[in-house]
PDB file of C-alpha atoms in Angstrom:
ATOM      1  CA  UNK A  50      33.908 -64.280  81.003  1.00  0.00           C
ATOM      2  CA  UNK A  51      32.414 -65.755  77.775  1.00  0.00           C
ATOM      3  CA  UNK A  52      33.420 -68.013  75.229  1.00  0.00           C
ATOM      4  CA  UNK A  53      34.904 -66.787  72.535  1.00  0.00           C
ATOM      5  CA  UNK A  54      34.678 -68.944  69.181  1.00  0.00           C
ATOM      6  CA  UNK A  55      38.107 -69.825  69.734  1.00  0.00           C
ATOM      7  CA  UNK A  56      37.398 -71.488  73.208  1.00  0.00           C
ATOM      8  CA  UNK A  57      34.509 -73.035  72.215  1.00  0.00           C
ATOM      9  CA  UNK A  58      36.319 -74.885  69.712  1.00  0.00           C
ATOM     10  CA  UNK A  59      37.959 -76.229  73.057  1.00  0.00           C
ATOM     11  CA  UNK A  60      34.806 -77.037  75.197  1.00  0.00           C
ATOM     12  CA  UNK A  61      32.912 -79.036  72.100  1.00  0.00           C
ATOM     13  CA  UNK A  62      36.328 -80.629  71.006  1.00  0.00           C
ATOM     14  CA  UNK A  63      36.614 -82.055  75.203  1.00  0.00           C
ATOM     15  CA  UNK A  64      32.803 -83.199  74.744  1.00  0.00           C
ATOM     16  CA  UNK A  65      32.740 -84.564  71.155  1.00  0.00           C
ATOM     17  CA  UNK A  66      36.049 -86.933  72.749  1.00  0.00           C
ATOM     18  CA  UNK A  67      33.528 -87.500  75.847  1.00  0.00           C
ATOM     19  CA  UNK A  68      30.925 -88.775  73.850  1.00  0.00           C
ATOM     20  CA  UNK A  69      32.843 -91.635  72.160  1.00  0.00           C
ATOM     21  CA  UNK A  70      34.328 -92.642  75.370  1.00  0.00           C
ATOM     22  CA  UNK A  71      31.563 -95.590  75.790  1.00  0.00           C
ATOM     23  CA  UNK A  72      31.496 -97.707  78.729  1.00  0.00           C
ATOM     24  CA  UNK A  73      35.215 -98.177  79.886  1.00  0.00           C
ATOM     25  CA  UNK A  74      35.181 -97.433  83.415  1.00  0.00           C
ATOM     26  CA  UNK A  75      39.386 -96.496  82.620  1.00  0.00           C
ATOM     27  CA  UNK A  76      38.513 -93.774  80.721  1.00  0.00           C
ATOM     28  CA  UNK A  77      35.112 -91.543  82.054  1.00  0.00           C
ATOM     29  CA  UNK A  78      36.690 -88.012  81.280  1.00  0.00           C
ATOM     30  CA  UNK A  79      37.666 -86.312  77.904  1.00  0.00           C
ATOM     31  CA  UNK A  80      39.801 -82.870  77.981  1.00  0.00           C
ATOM     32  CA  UNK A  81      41.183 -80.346  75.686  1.00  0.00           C
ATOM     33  CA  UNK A  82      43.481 -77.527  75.680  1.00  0.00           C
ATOM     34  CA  UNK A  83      44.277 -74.425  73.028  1.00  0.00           C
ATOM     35  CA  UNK A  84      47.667 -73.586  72.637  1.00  0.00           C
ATOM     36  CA  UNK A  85      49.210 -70.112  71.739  1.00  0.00           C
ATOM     37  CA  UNK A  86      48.953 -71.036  68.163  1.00  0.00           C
ATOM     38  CA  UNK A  87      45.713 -72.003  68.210  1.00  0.00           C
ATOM     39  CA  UNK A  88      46.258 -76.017  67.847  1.00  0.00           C
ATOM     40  CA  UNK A  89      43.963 -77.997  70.095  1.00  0.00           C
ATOM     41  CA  UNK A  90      45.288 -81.425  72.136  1.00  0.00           C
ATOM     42  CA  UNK A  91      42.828 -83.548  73.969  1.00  0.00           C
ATOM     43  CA  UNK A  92      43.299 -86.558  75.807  1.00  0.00           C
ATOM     44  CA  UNK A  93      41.419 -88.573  78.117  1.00  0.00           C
ATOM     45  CA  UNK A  94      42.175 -89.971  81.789  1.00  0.00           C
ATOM     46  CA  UNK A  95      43.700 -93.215  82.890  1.00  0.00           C
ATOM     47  CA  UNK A  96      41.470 -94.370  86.252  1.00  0.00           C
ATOM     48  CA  UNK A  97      43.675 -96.583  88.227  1.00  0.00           C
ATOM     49  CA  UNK A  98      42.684 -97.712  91.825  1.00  0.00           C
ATOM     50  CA  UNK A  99      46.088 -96.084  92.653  1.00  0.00           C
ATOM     51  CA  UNK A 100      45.139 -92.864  91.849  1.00  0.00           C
ATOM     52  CA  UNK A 101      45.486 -92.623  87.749  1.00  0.00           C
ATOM     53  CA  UNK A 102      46.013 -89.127  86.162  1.00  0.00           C
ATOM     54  CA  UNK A 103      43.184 -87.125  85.292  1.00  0.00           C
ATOM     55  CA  UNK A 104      42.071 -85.953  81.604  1.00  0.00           C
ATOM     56  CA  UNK A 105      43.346 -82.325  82.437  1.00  0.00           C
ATOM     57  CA  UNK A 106      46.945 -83.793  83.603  1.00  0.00           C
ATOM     58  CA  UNK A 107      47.087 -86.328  80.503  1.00  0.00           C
ATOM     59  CA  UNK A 108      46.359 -83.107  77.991  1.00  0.00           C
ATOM     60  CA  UNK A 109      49.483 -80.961  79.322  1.00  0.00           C
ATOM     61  CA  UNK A 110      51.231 -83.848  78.609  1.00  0.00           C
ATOM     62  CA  UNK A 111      49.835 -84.500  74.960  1.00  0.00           C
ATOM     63  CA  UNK A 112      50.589 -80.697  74.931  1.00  0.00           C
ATOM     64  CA  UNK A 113      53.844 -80.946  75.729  1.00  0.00           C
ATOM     65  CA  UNK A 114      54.849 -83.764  73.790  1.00  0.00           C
ATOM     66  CA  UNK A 115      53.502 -81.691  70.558  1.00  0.00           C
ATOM     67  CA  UNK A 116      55.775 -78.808  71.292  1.00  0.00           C
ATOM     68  CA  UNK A 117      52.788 -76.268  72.392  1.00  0.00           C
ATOM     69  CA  UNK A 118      53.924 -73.490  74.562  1.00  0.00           C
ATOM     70  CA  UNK A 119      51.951 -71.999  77.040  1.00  0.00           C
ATOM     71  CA  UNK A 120      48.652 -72.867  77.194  1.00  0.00           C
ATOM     72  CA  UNK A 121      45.714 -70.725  76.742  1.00  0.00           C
ATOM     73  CA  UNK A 122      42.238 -72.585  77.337  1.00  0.00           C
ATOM     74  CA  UNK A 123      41.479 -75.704  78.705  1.00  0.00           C
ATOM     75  CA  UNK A 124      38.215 -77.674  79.038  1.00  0.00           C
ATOM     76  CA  UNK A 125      36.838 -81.222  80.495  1.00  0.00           C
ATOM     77  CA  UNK A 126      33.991 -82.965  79.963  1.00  0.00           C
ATOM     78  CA  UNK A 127      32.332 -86.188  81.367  1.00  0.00           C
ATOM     79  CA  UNK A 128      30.928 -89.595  79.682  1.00  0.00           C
ATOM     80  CA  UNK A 129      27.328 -90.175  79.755  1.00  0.00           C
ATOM     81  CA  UNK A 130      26.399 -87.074  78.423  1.00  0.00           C
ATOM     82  CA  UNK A 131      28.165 -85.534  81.746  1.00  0.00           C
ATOM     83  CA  UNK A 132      29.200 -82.578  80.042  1.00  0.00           C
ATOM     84  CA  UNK A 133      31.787 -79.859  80.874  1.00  0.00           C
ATOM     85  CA  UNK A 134      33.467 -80.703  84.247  1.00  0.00           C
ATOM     86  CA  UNK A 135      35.568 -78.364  86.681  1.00  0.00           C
ATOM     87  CA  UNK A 136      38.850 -79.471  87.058  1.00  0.00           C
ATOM     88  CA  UNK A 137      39.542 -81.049  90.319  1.00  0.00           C
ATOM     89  CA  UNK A 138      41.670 -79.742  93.153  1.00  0.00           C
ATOM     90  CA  UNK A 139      44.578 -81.633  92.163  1.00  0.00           C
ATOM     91  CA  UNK A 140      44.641 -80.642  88.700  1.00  0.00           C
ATOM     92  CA  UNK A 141      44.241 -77.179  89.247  1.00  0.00           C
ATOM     93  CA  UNK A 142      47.025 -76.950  91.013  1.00  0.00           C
ATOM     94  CA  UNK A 143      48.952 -78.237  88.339  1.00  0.00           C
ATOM     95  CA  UNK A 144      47.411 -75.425  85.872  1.00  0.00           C
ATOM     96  CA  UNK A 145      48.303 -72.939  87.709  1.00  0.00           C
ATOM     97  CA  UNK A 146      51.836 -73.916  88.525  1.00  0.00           C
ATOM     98  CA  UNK A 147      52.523 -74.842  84.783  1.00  0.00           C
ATOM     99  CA  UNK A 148      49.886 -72.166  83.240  1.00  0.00           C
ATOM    100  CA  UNK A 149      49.460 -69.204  85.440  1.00  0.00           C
ATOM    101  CA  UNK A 150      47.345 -67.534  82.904  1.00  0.00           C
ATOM    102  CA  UNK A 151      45.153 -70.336  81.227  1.00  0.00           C
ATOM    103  CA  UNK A 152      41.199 -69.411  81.664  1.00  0.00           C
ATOM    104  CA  UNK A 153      39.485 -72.562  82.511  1.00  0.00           C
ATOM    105  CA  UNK A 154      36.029 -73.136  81.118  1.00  0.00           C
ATOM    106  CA  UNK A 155      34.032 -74.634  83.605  1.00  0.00           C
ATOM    107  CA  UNK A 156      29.927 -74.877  83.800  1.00  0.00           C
ATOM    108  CA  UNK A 157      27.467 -72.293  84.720  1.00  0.00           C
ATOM    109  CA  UNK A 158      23.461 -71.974  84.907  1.00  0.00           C
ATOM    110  CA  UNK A 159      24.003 -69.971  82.388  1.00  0.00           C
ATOM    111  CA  UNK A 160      26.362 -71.974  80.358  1.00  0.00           C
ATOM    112  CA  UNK A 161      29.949 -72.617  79.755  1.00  0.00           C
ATOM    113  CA  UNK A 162      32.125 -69.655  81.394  1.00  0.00           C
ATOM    114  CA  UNK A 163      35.922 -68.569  81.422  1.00  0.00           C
ATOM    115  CA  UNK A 164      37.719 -68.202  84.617  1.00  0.00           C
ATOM    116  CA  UNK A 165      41.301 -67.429  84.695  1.00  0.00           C
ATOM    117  CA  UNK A 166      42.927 -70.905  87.054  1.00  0.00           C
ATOM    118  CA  UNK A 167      44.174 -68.322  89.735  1.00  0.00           C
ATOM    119  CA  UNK A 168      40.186 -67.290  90.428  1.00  0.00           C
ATOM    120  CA  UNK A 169      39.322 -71.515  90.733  1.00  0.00           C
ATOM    121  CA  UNK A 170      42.554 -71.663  93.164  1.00  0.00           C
ATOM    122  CA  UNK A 171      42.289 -68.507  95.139  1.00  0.00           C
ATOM    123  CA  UNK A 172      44.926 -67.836  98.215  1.00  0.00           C
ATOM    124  CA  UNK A 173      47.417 -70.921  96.886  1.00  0.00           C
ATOM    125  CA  UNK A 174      50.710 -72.393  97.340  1.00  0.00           C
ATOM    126  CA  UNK A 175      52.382 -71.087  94.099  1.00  0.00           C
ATOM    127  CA  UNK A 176      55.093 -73.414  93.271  1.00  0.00           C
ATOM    128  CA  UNK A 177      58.188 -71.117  93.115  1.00  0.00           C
ATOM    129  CA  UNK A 178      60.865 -74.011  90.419  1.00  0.00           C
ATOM    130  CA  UNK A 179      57.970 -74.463  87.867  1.00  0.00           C
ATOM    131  CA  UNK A 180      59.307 -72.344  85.403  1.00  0.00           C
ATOM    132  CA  UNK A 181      55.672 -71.482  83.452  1.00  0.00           C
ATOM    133  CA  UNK A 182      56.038 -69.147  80.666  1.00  0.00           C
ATOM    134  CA  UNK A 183      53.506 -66.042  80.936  1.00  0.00           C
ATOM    135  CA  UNK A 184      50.474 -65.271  78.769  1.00  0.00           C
ATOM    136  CA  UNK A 185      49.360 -61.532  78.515  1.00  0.00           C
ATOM    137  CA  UNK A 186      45.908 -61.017  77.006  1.00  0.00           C
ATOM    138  CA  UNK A 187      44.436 -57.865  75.424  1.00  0.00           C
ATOM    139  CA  UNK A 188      42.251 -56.766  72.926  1.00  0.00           C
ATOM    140  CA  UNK A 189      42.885 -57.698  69.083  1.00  0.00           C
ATOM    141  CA  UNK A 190      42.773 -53.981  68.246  1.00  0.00           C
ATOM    142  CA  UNK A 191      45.918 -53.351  70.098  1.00  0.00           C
ATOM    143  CA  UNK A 192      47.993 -56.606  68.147  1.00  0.00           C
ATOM    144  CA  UNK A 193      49.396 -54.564  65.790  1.00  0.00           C
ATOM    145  CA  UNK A 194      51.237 -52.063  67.999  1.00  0.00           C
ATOM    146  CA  UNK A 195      52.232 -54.370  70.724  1.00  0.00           C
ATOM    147  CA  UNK A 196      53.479 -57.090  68.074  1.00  0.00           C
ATOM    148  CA  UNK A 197      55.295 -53.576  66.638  1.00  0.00           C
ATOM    149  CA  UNK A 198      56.929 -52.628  69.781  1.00  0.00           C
ATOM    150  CA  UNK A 199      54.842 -49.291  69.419  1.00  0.00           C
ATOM    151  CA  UNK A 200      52.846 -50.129  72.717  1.00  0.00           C
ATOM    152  CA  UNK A 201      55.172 -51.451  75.724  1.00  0.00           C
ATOM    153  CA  UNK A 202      52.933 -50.285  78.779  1.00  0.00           C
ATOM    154  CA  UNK A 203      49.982 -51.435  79.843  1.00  0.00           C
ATOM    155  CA  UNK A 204      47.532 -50.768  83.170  1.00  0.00           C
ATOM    156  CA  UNK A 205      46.067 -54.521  83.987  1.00  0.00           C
ATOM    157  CA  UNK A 206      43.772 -54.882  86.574  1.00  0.00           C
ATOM    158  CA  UNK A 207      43.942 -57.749  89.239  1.00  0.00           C
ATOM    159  CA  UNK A 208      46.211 -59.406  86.850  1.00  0.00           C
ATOM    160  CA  UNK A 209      49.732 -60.313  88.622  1.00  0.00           C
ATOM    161  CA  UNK A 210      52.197 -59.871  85.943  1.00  0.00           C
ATOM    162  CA  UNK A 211      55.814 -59.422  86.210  1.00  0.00           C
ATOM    163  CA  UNK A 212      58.058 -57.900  83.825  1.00  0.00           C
ATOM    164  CA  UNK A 213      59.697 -59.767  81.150  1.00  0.00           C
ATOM    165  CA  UNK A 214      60.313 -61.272  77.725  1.00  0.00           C
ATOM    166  CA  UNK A 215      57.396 -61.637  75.475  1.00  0.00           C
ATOM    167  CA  UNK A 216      55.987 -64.199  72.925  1.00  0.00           C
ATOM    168  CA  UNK A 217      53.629 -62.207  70.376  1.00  0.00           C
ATOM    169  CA  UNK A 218      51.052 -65.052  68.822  1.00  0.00           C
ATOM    170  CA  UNK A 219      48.939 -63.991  66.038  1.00  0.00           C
ATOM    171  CA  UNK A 220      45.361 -63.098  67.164  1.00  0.00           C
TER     172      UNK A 220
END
């Protein structure tokens, strides 16, 4: 899937933070994540020989701490001119328990690419008390009658939704 301007505003906000990182050996890895009204929080990680949290765990955090509901893109990047990162396997368990339905940008030969969490975590534990709110996409030429109520169905394809209450974000 590719990058919309919206989520690219994530993956160059995650490497503009990566770039001033420097040389602290605490703090290699920059992230950022778009929330459902379009606010971006970054953060970076916290190494610690004990096992310090990761950019991507510190960023739901600055997330949450800001109010932001469900998330809708989120993006690392490494010091050093690294670049964007995948999120490791830790982390994306922790998207997809707390964000189901945030795409992950992650890199590609042929540059930065989308990929909805559940694709990076195929065949997972799916932790059943996390409570995650839900995120249906569509296309903006359809806000206006689902925001309306006029449009209630929809077909998705390989795209495990359940029914329920929905949060209607401006496009």
């Amino acid at each position: 899937m590719n990058l919309f301007e919206s989520e690219q505003r994530v993956v160059d906000a995650a490497e503009r933070l990566a770039a001033t990182l420097g040389d602290d050996p605490n703090h290699s890895v920059a992230a950022a994540a778009m929330d459902t009204a379009g606010r971006i929080h970054t953060a970076v990680n916290v190494f610690h020989f004990t096992g310090g949290p990761c950019a991507e765990l510190v960023v739901l955090g600055v997330a949450a701490a800001a109010g932001a509901g469900p998330l809708l893109t989120i993006a690392a990047a490494g010091d050093d001119g690294r670049g964007l990162i995948p999120p490791c396997g830790r982390c994306r368990q922790a998207l997809l328990d707390l964000h189901p339905d945030v795409l992950v940008a992650v890199p590609t030969p042929a540059g930065p690419q989308l990929r909805p969490i559940r694709k990076l975590l195929p065949d997972t534990y799916v932790f059943p008390d996390a409570d995650a709110s839900r995120i249906v996409r569509f296309h903006k030429r359809h806000y206006e009658t689902v925001a309306s109520g006029r449009k209630t169905v929809t077909v998705r394809h390989d795209d495990p939704i359940a029914l329920g209450p929905a949060l209607c974000a401006e496009p």
